Amino acid sequence: MSFFLPAFKFEKVTDITPDILRELGVELLILDVDNTIAPYGQVTLDNQVLSWAGELKAAGVGLYIVSNNKGQRPEIFSKLLDVPYIKRAGKPSPRGVREALENAGVPPDRAALAGDQIYTDTIAANLAKVKMMLVEPIRFTNPFLAIRYFFELPFRTGKKL
Ligand SMILES: [Mg+2]
């Protein structure tokens, strides 16, 4: 049951500030793509996300994209942000998250995962023992996403910072 529960909850990914991460001892922030840093289908990143990522990097926080997406967008965003990526990560399996930790050389207790979903991101983060930082989905582009969100509601808890 606790594998469904995020440690922290934010309105949007850009609310995860360098100060918060420093306070929690987080050196690596693993990023989900779809509905976390960009809506489904969008191939650009908003300026707000770009400048936020720049601030984190300037503060010494490593970023790593770990996405279940099978298409081109993980790579496109990886290039835009100049950060490494893993696609087809298979979340809720912790495989992709563990691979990112290993490649970055960061232990799980100094890492966090920012994502919008319970049944993929949160479970993967908890299985890999990294701090889950749940964000609200950017946009519901189809009814299925809204329905899934409804079934996630009981688990969409977490400490607000
Ligand atoms: Mg997502």
GROMACS .gro file of C-alpha atoms and ligand atoms in nm:
model
  162
    1MET     CA    1   0.000   0.000   0.000
    2SER     CA    2   0.270   0.248   0.093
    3PHE     CA    3   0.422   0.191  -0.250
    4PHE     CA    4   0.133   0.393  -0.388
    5LEU     CA    5   0.202   0.696  -0.173
    6PRO     CA    6   0.427   0.984  -0.280
    7ALA     CA    7   0.654   1.142  -0.019
    8PHE     CA    8   0.594   1.495  -0.146
    9LYS     CA    9   0.336   1.674  -0.352
   10PHE     CA   10   0.370   1.984  -0.571
   11GLU     CA   11   0.142   2.179  -0.800
   12LYS     CA   12   0.392   2.178  -1.087
   13VAL     CA   13   0.744   2.061  -1.151
   14THR     CA   14   0.885   2.415  -1.145
   15ASP     CA   15   0.774   2.442  -0.780
   16ILE     CA   16   1.054   2.199  -0.691
   17THR     CA   17   1.318   2.458  -0.612
   18PRO     CA   18   1.695   2.422  -0.563
   19ASP     CA   19   1.643   2.523  -0.197
   20ILE     CA   20   1.395   2.242  -0.136
   21LEU     CA   21   1.623   1.986  -0.297
   22ARG     CA   22   1.925   2.112  -0.102
   23GLU     CA   23   1.733   2.087   0.222
   24LEU     CA   24   1.638   1.726   0.144
   25GLY     CA   25   1.990   1.637   0.033
   26VAL     CA   26   1.878   1.561  -0.322
   27GLU     CA   27   2.162   1.567  -0.578
   28LEU     CA   28   1.979   1.404  -0.865
   29LEU     CA   29   1.627   1.482  -0.983
   30ILE     CA   30   1.485   1.220  -1.216
   31LEU     CA   31   1.224   1.364  -1.451
   32ASP     CA   32   0.918   1.205  -1.602
   33VAL     CA   33   0.829   1.355  -1.941
   34ASP     CA   34   0.460   1.329  -2.027
   35ASN     CA   35   0.244   1.569  -1.830
   36THR     CA   36   0.534   1.647  -1.595
   37ILE     CA   37   0.767   1.867  -1.801
   38ALA     CA   38   0.542   1.893  -2.110
   39PRO     CA   39   0.190   1.791  -2.211
   40TYR     CA   40   0.147   1.475  -2.417
   41GLY     CA   41   0.253   1.531  -2.777
   42GLN     CA   42   0.427   1.865  -2.725
   43VAL     CA   43   0.779   1.867  -2.870
   44THR     CA   44   0.895   2.193  -2.714
   45LEU     CA   45   0.950   2.294  -2.354
   46ASP     CA   46   0.800   2.606  -2.203
   47ASN     CA   47   1.045   2.882  -2.114
   48GLN     CA   48   0.949   2.841  -1.750
   49VAL     CA   49   1.063   2.477  -1.754
   50LEU     CA   50   1.381   2.562  -1.943
   51SER     CA   51   1.485   2.834  -1.699
   52TRP     CA   52   1.387   2.616  -1.400
   53ALA     CA   53   1.611   2.335  -1.527
   54GLY     CA   54   1.893   2.586  -1.575
   55GLU     CA   55   1.857   2.704  -1.216
   56LEU     CA   56   1.870   2.348  -1.082
   57LYS     CA   57   2.179   2.269  -1.283
   58ALA     CA   58   2.347   2.593  -1.171
   59ALA     CA   59   2.274   2.486  -0.813
   60GLY     CA   60   2.453   2.157  -0.877
   61VAL     CA   61   2.146   1.934  -0.904
   62GLY     CA   62   2.178   1.665  -1.169
   63LEU     CA   63   1.882   1.599  -1.396
   64TYR     CA   64   1.798   1.272  -1.569
   65ILE     CA   65   1.497   1.199  -1.790
   66VAL     CA   66   1.337   0.859  -1.726
   67SER     CA   67   1.031   0.813  -1.944
   68ASN     CA   68   0.805   0.529  -2.047
   69ASN     CA   69   0.760   0.711  -2.376
   70LYS     CA   70   0.868   0.505  -2.676
   71GLY     CA   71   0.885   0.794  -2.922
   72GLN     CA   72   1.126   1.076  -2.995
   73ARG     CA   73   1.033   1.319  -2.720
   74PRO     CA   74   1.260   1.185  -2.442
   75GLU     CA   75   1.556   1.238  -2.673
   76ILE     CA   76   1.433   1.576  -2.796
   77PHE     CA   77   1.396   1.701  -2.437
   78SER     CA   78   1.725   1.544  -2.338
   79LYS     CA   79   1.894   1.756  -2.604
   80LEU     CA   80   1.698   2.070  -2.514
   81LEU     CA   81   1.796   2.038  -2.149
   82ASP     CA   82   2.138   1.884  -2.211
   83VAL     CA   83   2.069   1.599  -1.969
   84PRO     CA   84   2.082   1.221  -2.017
   85TYR     CA   85   1.770   1.016  -2.078
   86ILE     CA   86   1.625   0.668  -2.062
   87LYS     CA   87   1.315   0.591  -2.265
   88ARG     CA   88   1.090   0.282  -2.254
   89ALA     CA   89   1.173   0.284  -1.883
   90GLY     CA   90   0.892   0.042  -1.799
   91LYS     CA   91   0.773   0.228  -1.486
   92PRO     CA   92   0.627   0.102  -1.244
   93SER     CA   93   0.929  -0.125  -1.274
   94PRO     CA   94   1.220   0.045  -1.094
   95ARG     CA   95   1.458  -0.070  -1.369
   96GLY     CA   96   1.494   0.265  -1.551
   97VAL     CA   97   1.522   0.461  -1.227
   98ARG     CA   98   1.796   0.229  -1.101
   99GLU     CA   99   1.979   0.257  -1.431
  100ALA     CA  100   1.972   0.638  -1.404
  101LEU     CA  101   2.106   0.624  -1.047
  102GLU     CA  102   2.384   0.394  -1.153
  103ASN     CA  103   2.480   0.605  -1.456
  104ALA     CA  104   2.474   0.923  -1.247
  105GLY     CA  105   2.663   0.758  -0.960
  106VAL     CA  106   2.410   0.880  -0.705
  107PRO     CA  107   2.268   0.660  -0.426
  108PRO     CA  108   1.887   0.636  -0.400
  109ASP     CA  109   1.869   0.834  -0.076
  110ARG     CA  110   2.017   1.136  -0.256
  111ALA     CA  111   1.775   1.122  -0.546
  112ALA     CA  112   1.414   1.216  -0.614
  113LEU     CA  113   1.172   1.149  -0.897
  114ALA     CA  114   0.935   1.417  -1.025
  115GLY     CA  115   0.634   1.268  -1.199
  116ASP     CA  116   0.260   1.307  -1.239
  117GLN     CA  117   0.135   0.950  -1.196
  118ILE     CA  118   0.076   0.709  -0.911
  119TYR     CA  119   0.063   0.375  -1.093
  120THR     CA  120   0.386   0.432  -1.285
  121ASP     CA  121   0.609   0.707  -1.138
  122THR     CA  122   0.526   0.674  -0.771
  123ILE     CA  123   0.553   0.296  -0.757
  124ALA     CA  124   0.881   0.300  -0.953
  125ALA     CA  125   1.026   0.568  -0.724
  126ASN     CA  126   0.923   0.384  -0.409
  127LEU     CA  127   1.056   0.050  -0.534
  128ALA     CA  128   1.386   0.217  -0.622
  129LYS     CA  129   1.381   0.392  -0.281
  130VAL     CA  130   1.406   0.744  -0.420
  131LYS     CA  131   1.189   1.028  -0.291
  132MET     CA  132   0.870   1.061  -0.494
  133MET     CA  133   0.768   1.418  -0.576
  134LEU     CA  134   0.421   1.402  -0.727
  135VAL     CA  135   0.308   1.688  -0.948
  136GLU     CA  136  -0.033   1.762  -1.095
  137PRO     CA  137  -0.068   1.649  -1.459
  138ILE     CA  138  -0.018   1.952  -1.686
  139ARG     CA  139  -0.323   1.878  -1.903
  140PHE     CA  140  -0.583   1.608  -1.961
  141THR     CA  141  -0.566   1.561  -2.337
  142ASN     CA  142  -0.813   1.273  -2.342
  143PRO     CA  143  -1.087   1.130  -2.118
  144PHE     CA  144  -0.877   0.826  -2.027
  145LEU     CA  145  -0.626   1.050  -1.846
  146ALA     CA  146  -0.902   1.211  -1.641
  147ILE     CA  147  -1.046   0.872  -1.549
  148ARG     CA  148  -0.707   0.741  -1.443
  149TYR     CA  149  -0.652   1.057  -1.238
  150PHE     CA  150  -0.983   0.992  -1.061
  151PHE     CA  151  -0.868   0.645  -0.957
  152GLU     CA  152  -0.538   0.790  -0.836
  153LEU     CA  153  -0.705   1.044  -0.608
  154PRO     CA  154  -0.693   0.832  -0.289
  155PHE     CA  155  -0.315   0.813  -0.327
  156ARG     CA  156  -0.247   1.169  -0.437
  157THR     CA  157  -0.131   1.273  -0.093
  158GLY     CA  158   0.220   1.369   0.020
  159LYS     CA  159   0.383   1.641   0.221
  160LYS     CA  160   0.354   1.992   0.075
  161LEU     CA  161   0.672   2.197   0.096
  162MG      MG  162   0.376   1.132  -1.689
   0.00000   0.00000   0.00000
